[in-house]
Structure formats: structure tokens, C-alpha cells
Coordinates of N, CA, C and O in Angstrom, one line a residue:
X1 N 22.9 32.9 -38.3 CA 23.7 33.6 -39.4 C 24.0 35.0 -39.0 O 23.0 35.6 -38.4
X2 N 25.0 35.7 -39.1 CA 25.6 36.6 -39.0 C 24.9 38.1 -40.1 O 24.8 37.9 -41.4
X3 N 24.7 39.2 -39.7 CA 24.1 40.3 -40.0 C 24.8 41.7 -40.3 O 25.5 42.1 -39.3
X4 N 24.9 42.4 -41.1 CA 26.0 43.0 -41.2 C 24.9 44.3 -41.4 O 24.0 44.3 -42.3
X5 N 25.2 45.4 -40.4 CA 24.5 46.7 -40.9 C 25.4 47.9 -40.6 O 26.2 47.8 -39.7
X6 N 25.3 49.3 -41.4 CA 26.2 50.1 -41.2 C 25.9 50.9 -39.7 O 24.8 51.2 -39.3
X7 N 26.8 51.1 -39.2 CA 27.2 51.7 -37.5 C 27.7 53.3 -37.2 O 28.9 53.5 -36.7
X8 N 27.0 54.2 -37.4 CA 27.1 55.6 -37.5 C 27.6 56.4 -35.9 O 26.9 56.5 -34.9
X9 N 28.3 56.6 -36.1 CA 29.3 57.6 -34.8 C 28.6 59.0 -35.3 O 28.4 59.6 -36.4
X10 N 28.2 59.3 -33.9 CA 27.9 61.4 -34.0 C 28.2 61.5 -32.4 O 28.3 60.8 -31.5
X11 N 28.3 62.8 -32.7 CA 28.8 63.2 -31.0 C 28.4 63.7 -30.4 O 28.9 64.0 -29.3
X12 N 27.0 64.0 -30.7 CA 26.0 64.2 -29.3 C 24.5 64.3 -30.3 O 23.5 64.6 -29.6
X13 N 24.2 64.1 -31.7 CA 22.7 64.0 -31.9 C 22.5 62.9 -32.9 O 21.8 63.3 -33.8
X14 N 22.9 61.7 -32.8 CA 22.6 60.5 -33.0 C 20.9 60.8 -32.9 O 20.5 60.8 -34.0
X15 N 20.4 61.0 -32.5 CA 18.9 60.6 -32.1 C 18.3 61.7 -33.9 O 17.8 61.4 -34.9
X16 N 18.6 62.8 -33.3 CA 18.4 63.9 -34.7 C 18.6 63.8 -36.1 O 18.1 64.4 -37.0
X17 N 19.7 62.7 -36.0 CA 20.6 62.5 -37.4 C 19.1 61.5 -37.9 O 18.5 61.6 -39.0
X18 N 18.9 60.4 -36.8 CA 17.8 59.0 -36.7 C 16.5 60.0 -37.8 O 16.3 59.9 -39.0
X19 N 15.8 60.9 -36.5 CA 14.9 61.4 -36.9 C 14.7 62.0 -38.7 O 13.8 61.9 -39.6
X20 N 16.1 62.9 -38.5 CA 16.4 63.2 -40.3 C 16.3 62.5 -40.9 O 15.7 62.9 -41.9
X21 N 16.6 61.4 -40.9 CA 16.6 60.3 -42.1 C 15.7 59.8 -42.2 O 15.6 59.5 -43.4
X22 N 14.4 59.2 -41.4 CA 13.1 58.6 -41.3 C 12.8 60.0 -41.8 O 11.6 59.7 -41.8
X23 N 12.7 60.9 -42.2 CA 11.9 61.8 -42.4 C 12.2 62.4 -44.1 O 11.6 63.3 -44.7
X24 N 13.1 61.9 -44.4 CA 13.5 61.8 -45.9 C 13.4 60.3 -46.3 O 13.0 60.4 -47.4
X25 N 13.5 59.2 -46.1 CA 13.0 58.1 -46.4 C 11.6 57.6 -46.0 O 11.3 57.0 -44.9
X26 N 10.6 57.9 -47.2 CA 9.0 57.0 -47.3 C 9.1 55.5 -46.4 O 8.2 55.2 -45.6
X27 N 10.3 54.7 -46.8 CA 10.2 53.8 -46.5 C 11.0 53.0 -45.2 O 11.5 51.9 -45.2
X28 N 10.8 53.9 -44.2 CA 11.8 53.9 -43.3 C 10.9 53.9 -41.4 O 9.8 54.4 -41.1
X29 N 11.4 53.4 -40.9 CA 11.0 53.2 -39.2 C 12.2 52.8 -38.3 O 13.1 52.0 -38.5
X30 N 11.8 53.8 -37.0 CA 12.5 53.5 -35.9 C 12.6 52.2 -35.4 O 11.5 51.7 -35.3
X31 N 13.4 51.6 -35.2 CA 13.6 50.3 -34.5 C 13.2 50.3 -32.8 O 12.2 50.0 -32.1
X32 N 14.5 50.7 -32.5 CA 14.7 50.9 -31.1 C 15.8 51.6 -30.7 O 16.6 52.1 -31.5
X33 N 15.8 51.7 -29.2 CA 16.6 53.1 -28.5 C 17.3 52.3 -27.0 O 16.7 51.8 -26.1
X34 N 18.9 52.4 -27.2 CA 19.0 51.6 -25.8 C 20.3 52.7 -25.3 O 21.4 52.9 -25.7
X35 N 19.4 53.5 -24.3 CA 20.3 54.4 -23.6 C 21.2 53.9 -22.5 O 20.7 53.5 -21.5
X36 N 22.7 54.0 -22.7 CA 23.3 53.5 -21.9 C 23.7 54.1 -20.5 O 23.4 55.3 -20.4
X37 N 24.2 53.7 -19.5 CA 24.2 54.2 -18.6 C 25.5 55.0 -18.4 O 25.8 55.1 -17.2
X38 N 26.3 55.6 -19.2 CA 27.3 56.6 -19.0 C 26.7 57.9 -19.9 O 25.7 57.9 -20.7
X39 N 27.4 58.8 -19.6 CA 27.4 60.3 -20.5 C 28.7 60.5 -21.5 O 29.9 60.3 -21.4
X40 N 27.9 61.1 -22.4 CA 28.9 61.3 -23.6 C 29.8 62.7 -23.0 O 29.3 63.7 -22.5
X41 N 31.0 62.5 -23.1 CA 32.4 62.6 -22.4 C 31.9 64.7 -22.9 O 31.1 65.0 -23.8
X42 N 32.3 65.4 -22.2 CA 32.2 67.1 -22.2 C 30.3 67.4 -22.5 O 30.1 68.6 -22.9
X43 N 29.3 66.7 -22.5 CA 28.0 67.4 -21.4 C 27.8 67.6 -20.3 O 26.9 68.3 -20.0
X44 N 28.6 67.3 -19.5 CA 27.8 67.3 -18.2 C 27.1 66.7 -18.1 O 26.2 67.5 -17.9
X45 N 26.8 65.7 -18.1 CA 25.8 64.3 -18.2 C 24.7 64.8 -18.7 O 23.8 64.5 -17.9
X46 N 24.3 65.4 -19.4 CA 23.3 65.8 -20.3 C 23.0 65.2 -21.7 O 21.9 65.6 -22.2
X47 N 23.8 64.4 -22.3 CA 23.4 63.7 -23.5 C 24.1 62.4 -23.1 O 25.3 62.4 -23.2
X48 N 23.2 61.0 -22.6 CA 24.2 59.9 -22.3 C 24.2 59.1 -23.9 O 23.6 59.3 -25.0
X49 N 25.2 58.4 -23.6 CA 25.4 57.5 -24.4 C 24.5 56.4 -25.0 O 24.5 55.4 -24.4
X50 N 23.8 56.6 -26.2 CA 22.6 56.0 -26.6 C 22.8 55.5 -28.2 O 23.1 56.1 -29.3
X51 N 22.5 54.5 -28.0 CA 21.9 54.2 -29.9 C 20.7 54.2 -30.3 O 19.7 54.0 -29.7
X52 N 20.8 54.4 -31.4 CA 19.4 54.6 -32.3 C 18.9 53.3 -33.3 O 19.3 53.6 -34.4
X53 N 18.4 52.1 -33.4 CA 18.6 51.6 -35.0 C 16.9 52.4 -34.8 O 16.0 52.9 -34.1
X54 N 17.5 52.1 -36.6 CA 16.1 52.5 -37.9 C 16.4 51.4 -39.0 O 17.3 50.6 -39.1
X55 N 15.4 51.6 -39.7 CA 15.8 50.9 -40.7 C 15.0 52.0 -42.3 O 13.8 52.3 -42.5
X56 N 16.1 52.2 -43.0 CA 16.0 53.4 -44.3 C 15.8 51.9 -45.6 O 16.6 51.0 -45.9
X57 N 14.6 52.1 -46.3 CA 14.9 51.3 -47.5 C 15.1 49.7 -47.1 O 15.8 49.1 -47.9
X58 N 14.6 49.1 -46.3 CA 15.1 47.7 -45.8 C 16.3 47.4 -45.0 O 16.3 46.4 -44.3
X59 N 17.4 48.5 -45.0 CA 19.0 48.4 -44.6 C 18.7 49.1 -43.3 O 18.1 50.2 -43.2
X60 N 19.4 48.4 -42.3 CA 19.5 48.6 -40.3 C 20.5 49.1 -40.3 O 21.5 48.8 -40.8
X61 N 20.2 50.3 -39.4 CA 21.5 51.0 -39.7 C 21.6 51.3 -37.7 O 20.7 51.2 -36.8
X62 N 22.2 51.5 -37.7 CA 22.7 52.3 -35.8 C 23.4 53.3 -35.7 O 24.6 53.3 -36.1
X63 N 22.6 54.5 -35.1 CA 23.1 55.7 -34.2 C 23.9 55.6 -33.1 O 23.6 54.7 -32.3
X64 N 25.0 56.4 -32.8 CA 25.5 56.1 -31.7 C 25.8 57.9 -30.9 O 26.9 58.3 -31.3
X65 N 25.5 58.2 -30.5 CA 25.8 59.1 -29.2 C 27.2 58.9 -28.6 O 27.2 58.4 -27.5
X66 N 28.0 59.1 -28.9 CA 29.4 59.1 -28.8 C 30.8 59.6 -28.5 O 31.9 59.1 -28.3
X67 N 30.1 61.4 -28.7 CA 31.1 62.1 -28.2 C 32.1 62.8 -29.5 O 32.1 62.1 -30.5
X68 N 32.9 64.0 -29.8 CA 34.1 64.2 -30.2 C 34.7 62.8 -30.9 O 35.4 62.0 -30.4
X69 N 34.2 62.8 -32.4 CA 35.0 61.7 -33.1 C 35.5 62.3 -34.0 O 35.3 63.5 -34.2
X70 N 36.6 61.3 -35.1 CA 36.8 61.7 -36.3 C 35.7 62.0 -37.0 O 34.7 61.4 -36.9
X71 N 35.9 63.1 -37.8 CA 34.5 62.8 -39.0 C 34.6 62.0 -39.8 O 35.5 61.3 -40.0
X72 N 33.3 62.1 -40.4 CA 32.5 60.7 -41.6 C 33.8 61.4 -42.6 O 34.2 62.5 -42.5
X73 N 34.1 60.2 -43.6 CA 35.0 61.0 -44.8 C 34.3 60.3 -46.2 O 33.1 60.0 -46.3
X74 N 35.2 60.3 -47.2 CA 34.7 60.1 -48.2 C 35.0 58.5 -48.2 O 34.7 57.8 -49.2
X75 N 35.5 58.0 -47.4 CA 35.8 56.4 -47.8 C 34.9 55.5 -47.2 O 35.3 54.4 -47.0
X76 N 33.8 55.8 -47.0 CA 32.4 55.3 -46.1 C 31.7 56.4 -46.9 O 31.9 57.6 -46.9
X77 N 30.4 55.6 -47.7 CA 29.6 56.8 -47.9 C 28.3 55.4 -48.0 O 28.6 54.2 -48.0
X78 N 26.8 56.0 -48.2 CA 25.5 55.6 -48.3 C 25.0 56.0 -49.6 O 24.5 57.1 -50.0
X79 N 25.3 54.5 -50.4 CA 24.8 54.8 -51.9 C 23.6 55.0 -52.3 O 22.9 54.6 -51.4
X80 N 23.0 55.5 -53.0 CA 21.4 55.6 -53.4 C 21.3 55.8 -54.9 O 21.6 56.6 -55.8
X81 N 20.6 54.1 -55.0 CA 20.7 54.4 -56.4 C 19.0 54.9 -57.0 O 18.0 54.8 -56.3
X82 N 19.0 55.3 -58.1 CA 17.4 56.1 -58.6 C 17.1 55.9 -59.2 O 17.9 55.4 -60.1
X83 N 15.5 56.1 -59.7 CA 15.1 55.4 -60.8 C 14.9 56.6 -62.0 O 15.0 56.1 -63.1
X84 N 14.7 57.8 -61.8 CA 14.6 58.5 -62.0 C 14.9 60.4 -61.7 O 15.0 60.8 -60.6
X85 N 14.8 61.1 -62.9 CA 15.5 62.7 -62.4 C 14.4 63.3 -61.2 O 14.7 64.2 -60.5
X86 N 13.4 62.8 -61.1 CA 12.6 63.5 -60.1 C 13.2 62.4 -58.5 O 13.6 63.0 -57.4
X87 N 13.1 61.0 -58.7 CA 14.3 60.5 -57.4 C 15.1 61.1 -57.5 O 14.8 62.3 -57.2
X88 N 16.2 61.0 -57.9 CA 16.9 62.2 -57.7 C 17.2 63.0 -57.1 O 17.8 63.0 -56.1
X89 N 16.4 64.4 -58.0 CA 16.4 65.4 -57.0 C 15.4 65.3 -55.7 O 15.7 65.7 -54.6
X90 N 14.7 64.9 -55.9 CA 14.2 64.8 -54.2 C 15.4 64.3 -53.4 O 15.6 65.2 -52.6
X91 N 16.5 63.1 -53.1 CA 17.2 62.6 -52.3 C 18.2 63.6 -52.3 O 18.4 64.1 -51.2
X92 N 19.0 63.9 -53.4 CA 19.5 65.1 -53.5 C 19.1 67.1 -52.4 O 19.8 67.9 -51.8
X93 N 18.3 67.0 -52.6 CA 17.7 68.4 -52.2 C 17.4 68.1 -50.7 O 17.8 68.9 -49.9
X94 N 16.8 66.8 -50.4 CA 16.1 66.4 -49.2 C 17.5 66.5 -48.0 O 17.7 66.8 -46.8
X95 N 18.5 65.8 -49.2 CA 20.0 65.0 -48.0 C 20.8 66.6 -48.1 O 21.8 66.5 -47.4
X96 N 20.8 67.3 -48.5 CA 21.5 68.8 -48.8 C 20.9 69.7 -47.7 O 21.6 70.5 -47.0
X97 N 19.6 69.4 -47.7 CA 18.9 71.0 -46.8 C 19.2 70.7 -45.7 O 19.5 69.6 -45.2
X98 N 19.3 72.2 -44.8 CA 19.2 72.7 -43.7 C 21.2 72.4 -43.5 O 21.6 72.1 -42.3
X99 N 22.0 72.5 -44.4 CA 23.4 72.5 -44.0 C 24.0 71.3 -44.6 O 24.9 70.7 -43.9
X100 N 23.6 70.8 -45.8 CA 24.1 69.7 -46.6 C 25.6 70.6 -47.2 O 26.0 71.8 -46.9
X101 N 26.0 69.6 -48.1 CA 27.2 70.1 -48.5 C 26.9 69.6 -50.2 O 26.7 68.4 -50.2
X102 N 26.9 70.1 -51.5 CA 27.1 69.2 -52.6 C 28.4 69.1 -52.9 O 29.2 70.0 -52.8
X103 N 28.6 67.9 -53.5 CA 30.3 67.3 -54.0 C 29.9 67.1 -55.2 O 28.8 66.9 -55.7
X104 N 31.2 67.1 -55.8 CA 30.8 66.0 -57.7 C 30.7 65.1 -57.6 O 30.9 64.6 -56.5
X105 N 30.4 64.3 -58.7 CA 30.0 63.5 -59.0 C 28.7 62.9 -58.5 O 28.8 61.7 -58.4
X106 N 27.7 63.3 -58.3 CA 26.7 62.9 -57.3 C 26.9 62.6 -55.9 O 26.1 61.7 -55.4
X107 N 27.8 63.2 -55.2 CA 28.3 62.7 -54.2 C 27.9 64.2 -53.3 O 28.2 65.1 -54.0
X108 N 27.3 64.5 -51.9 CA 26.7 65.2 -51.1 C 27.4 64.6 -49.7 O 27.9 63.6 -49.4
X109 N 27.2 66.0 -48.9 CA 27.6 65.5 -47.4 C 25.9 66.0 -46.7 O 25.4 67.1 -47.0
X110 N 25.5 65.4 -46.1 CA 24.3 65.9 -45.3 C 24.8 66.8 -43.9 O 25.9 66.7 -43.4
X111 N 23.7 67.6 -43.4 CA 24.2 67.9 -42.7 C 24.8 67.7 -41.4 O 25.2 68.7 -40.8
X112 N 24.8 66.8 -40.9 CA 25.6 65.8 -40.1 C 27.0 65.0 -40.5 O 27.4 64.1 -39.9
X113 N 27.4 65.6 -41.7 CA 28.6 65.3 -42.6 C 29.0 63.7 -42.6 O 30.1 63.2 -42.8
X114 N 27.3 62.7 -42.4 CA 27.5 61.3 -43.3 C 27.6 62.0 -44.8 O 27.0 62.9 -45.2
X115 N 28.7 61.2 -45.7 CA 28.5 61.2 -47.0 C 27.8 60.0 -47.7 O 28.1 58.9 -47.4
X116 N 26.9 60.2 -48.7 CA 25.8 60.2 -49.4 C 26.1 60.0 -50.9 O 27.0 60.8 -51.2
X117 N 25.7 59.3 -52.0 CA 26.2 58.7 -53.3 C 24.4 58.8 -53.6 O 23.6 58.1 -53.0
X118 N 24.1 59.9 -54.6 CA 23.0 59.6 -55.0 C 23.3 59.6 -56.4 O 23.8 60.6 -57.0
X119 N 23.0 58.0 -57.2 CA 22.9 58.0 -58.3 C 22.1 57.3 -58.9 O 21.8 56.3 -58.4
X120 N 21.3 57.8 -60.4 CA 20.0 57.1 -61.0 C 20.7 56.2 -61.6 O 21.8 56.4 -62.2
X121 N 20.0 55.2 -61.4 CA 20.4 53.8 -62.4 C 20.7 54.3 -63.9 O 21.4 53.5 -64.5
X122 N 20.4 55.2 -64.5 CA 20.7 54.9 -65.9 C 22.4 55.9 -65.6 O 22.6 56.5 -66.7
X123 N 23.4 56.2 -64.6 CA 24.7 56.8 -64.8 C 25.7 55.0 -65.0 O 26.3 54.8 -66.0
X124 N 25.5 54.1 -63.9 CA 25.9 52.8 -64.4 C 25.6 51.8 -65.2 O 26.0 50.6 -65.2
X125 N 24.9 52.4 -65.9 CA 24.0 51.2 -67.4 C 24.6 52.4 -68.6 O 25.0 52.0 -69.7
X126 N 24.7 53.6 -68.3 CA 25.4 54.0 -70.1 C 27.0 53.8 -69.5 O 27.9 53.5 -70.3
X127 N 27.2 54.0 -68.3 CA 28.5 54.3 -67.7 C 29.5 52.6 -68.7 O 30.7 52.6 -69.2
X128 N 28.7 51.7 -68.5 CA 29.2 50.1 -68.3 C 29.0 50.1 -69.8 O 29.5 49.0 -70.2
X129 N 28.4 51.0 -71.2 CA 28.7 50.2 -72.1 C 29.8 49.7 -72.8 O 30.9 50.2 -72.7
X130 N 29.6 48.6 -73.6 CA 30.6 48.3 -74.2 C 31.4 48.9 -74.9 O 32.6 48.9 -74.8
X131 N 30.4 49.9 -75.8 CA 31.0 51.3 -76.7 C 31.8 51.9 -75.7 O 31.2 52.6 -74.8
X132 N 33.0 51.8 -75.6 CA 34.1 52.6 -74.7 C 33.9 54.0 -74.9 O 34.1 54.8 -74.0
X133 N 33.5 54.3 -76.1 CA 33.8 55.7 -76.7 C 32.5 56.8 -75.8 O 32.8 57.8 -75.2
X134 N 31.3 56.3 -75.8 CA 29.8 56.5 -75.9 C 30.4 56.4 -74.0 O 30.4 57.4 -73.2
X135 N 30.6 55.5 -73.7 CA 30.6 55.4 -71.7 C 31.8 56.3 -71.2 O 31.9 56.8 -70.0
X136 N 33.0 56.5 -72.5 CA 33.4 57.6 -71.6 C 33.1 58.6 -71.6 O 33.4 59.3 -70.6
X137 N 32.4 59.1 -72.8 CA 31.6 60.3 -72.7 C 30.5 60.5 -71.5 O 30.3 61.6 -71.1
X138 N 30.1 59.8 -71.0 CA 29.3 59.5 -70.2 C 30.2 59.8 -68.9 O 29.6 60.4 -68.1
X139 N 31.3 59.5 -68.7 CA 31.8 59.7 -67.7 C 32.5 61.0 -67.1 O 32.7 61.4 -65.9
X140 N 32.8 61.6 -68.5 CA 33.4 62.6 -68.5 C 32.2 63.9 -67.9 O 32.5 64.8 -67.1
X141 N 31.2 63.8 -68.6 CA 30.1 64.7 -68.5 C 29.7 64.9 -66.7 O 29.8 65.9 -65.9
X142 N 29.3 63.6 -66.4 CA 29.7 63.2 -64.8 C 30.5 64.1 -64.2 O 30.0 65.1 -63.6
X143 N 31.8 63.8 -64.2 CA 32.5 64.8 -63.6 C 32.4 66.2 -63.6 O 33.2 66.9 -62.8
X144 N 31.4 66.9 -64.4 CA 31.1 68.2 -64.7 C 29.9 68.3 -63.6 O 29.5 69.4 -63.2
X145 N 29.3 67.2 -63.1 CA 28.4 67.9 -62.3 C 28.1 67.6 -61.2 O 28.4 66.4 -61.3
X146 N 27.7 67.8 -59.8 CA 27.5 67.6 -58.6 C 26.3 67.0 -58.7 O 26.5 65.8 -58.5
X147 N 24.6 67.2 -58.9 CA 23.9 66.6 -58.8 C 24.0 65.9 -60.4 O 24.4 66.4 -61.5
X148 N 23.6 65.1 -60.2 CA 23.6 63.9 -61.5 C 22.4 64.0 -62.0 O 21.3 63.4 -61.7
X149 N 22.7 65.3 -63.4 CA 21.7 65.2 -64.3 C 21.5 64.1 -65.8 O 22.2 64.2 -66.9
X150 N 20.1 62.9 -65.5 CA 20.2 62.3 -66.6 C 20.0 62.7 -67.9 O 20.4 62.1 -68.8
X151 N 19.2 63.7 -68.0 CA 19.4 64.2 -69.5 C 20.6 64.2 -70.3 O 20.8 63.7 -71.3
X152 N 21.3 64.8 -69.7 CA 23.1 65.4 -69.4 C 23.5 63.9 -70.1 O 23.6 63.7 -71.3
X153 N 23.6 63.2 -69.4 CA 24.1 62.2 -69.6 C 23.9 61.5 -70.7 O 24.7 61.2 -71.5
X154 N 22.0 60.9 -70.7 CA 21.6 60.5 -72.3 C 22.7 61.6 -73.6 O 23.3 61.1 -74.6
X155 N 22.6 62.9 -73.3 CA 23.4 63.8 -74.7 C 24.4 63.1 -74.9 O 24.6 62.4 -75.8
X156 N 25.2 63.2 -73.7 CA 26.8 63.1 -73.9 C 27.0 61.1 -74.4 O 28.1 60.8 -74.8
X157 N 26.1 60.2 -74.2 CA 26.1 59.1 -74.8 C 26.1 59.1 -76.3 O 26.9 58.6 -77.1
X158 N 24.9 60.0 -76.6 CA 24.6 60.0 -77.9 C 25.3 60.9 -78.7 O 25.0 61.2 -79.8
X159 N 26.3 61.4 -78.1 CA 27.5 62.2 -78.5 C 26.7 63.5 -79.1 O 26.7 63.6 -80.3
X160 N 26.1 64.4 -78.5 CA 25.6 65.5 -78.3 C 25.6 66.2 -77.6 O 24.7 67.0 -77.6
X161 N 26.4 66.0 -76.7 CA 27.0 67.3 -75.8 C 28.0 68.0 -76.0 O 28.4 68.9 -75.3

């Protein structure tokens, strides 16, 4: 059966990007490391061409050592959904530091400019109610903020924001 995992392009610290992320995900380990035998194009053969897998949360993901690419954009991003404001902000804060970027809507660039969707389960459960009125409020509030606060949200359902 066929396996489908996401495939991350960086251009010379694939390995650092690896380490960052096992080190904000509890539930995460290195896989394996298969250095290939060319160099990533303007080192001087000083960083060859290598992949990284890990695996973050159950999902296999692969580093690649690669050289001068396009950057990550917003049409590929790494959802995270939460159970709570304290998840949250830890994934939030954790995926920001040392040269993160915050975007609206719960949407962050880390600093290796993968983009990042951190959102708590309760933004798609008021988001989806039936009450059109109550979920657009909910949505609207959303758009006012970069990190996704759930209090914020319970108000503007209960039409108190």
C-alpha cells in the first residue's frame, strides 16, 4: 500500500529545521539520515545533499538539503489542531521563537518560513454551527486575531463581543 508523507525543501539546514521540530513536539523522533553523495549547489561541498525523516505527532515527514529554492508559501502549510488555550499558546510561541513570523488567523511562519495553522478544536466546532448568525460571529472575531484566542471566540458566539 502506498504512503503519503509531507516532503520539505530547505537549502542548506534541513538537519536544524529536523532538530527544531523534535524539540517543540513531546511526541516526536528522528527516523533516519541518508546523506547523498553530491553537495548542495554554492557550498563548496560543505553541506551535501541529505534528508532527514522524523516523525512529529505520528505524521513522517522528510528534510531535504537542497540548495536555493522557492520558498514555503501559504498554499502548503502544517495544521495543528488544539485542545486547548494553554496548547495553543505553547505551539504558537514555541513555532514563532527565535525568528517566527505571526500571520492572522492562527496562521504563523516559523523560522525557516514552513507555514504553520495552529488552531484549537473549539475555532471549527463554533466555526460549523448551524446558527449562521452565532458561527459568523465567530468568524469574524477570528479574523481580528493572529494567535487564536478561545475565550475571544466563546464571547463573540454568545454574542458578547
Amino acid at each position: 500500500m502506498a504512503t503519503i508523507h509531507p516532503f520539505l525543501w530547505f537549502n542548506t539546514d534541513a538537519q536544524q529545521a529536523r532538530d527544531f521540530y523534535l524539540s517543540v513536539f513531546k511526541n516526536s523522533k528522528a527516523l533516519h539520515t541518508t546523506e547523498l553523495t553530491d553537495w548542495v549547489a554554492g557550498t563548496n561541498k560543505t553541506v551535501p545533499h541529505a534528508t532527514f525523516d522524523f516523525e512529529l505527532e505520528g505524521l513522517h515527514l522528510t528534510a531535504l538539503n537542497a540548495g536555493p529554492q522557492p520558498p514555503f508559501n501559504t498554499r502548503l502549510s502544517l495544521y495543528i489542531e488544539t485542545q486547548d488555550q494553554a496548547e495553543t499558546d505553547y505551539y504558537y510561541q514555541a513555532l514563532t521563537a527565535g525568528g517566527g513570523r505571526e500571520q492572522p488567523c492562527g496562521w504563523l511562519t516559523d523560522k525557516f518560513g514552513v507555514y504553520w495553522q495552529v488552531i484549537p478544536e473549539a475555532l471549527p466546532r463554533l466555526s460549523s454551527d448551524p446558527d449562521r448568525a452565532k458561527a459568523d460571529r465567530v468568524r469574524q472575531a477570528m479574523y481580528g486575531m493572529h494567535k487564536i484566542i478561545i475565550a475571544d471566540l466563546e464571547a463573540a458566539y454568545a454574542g458578547q463581543a
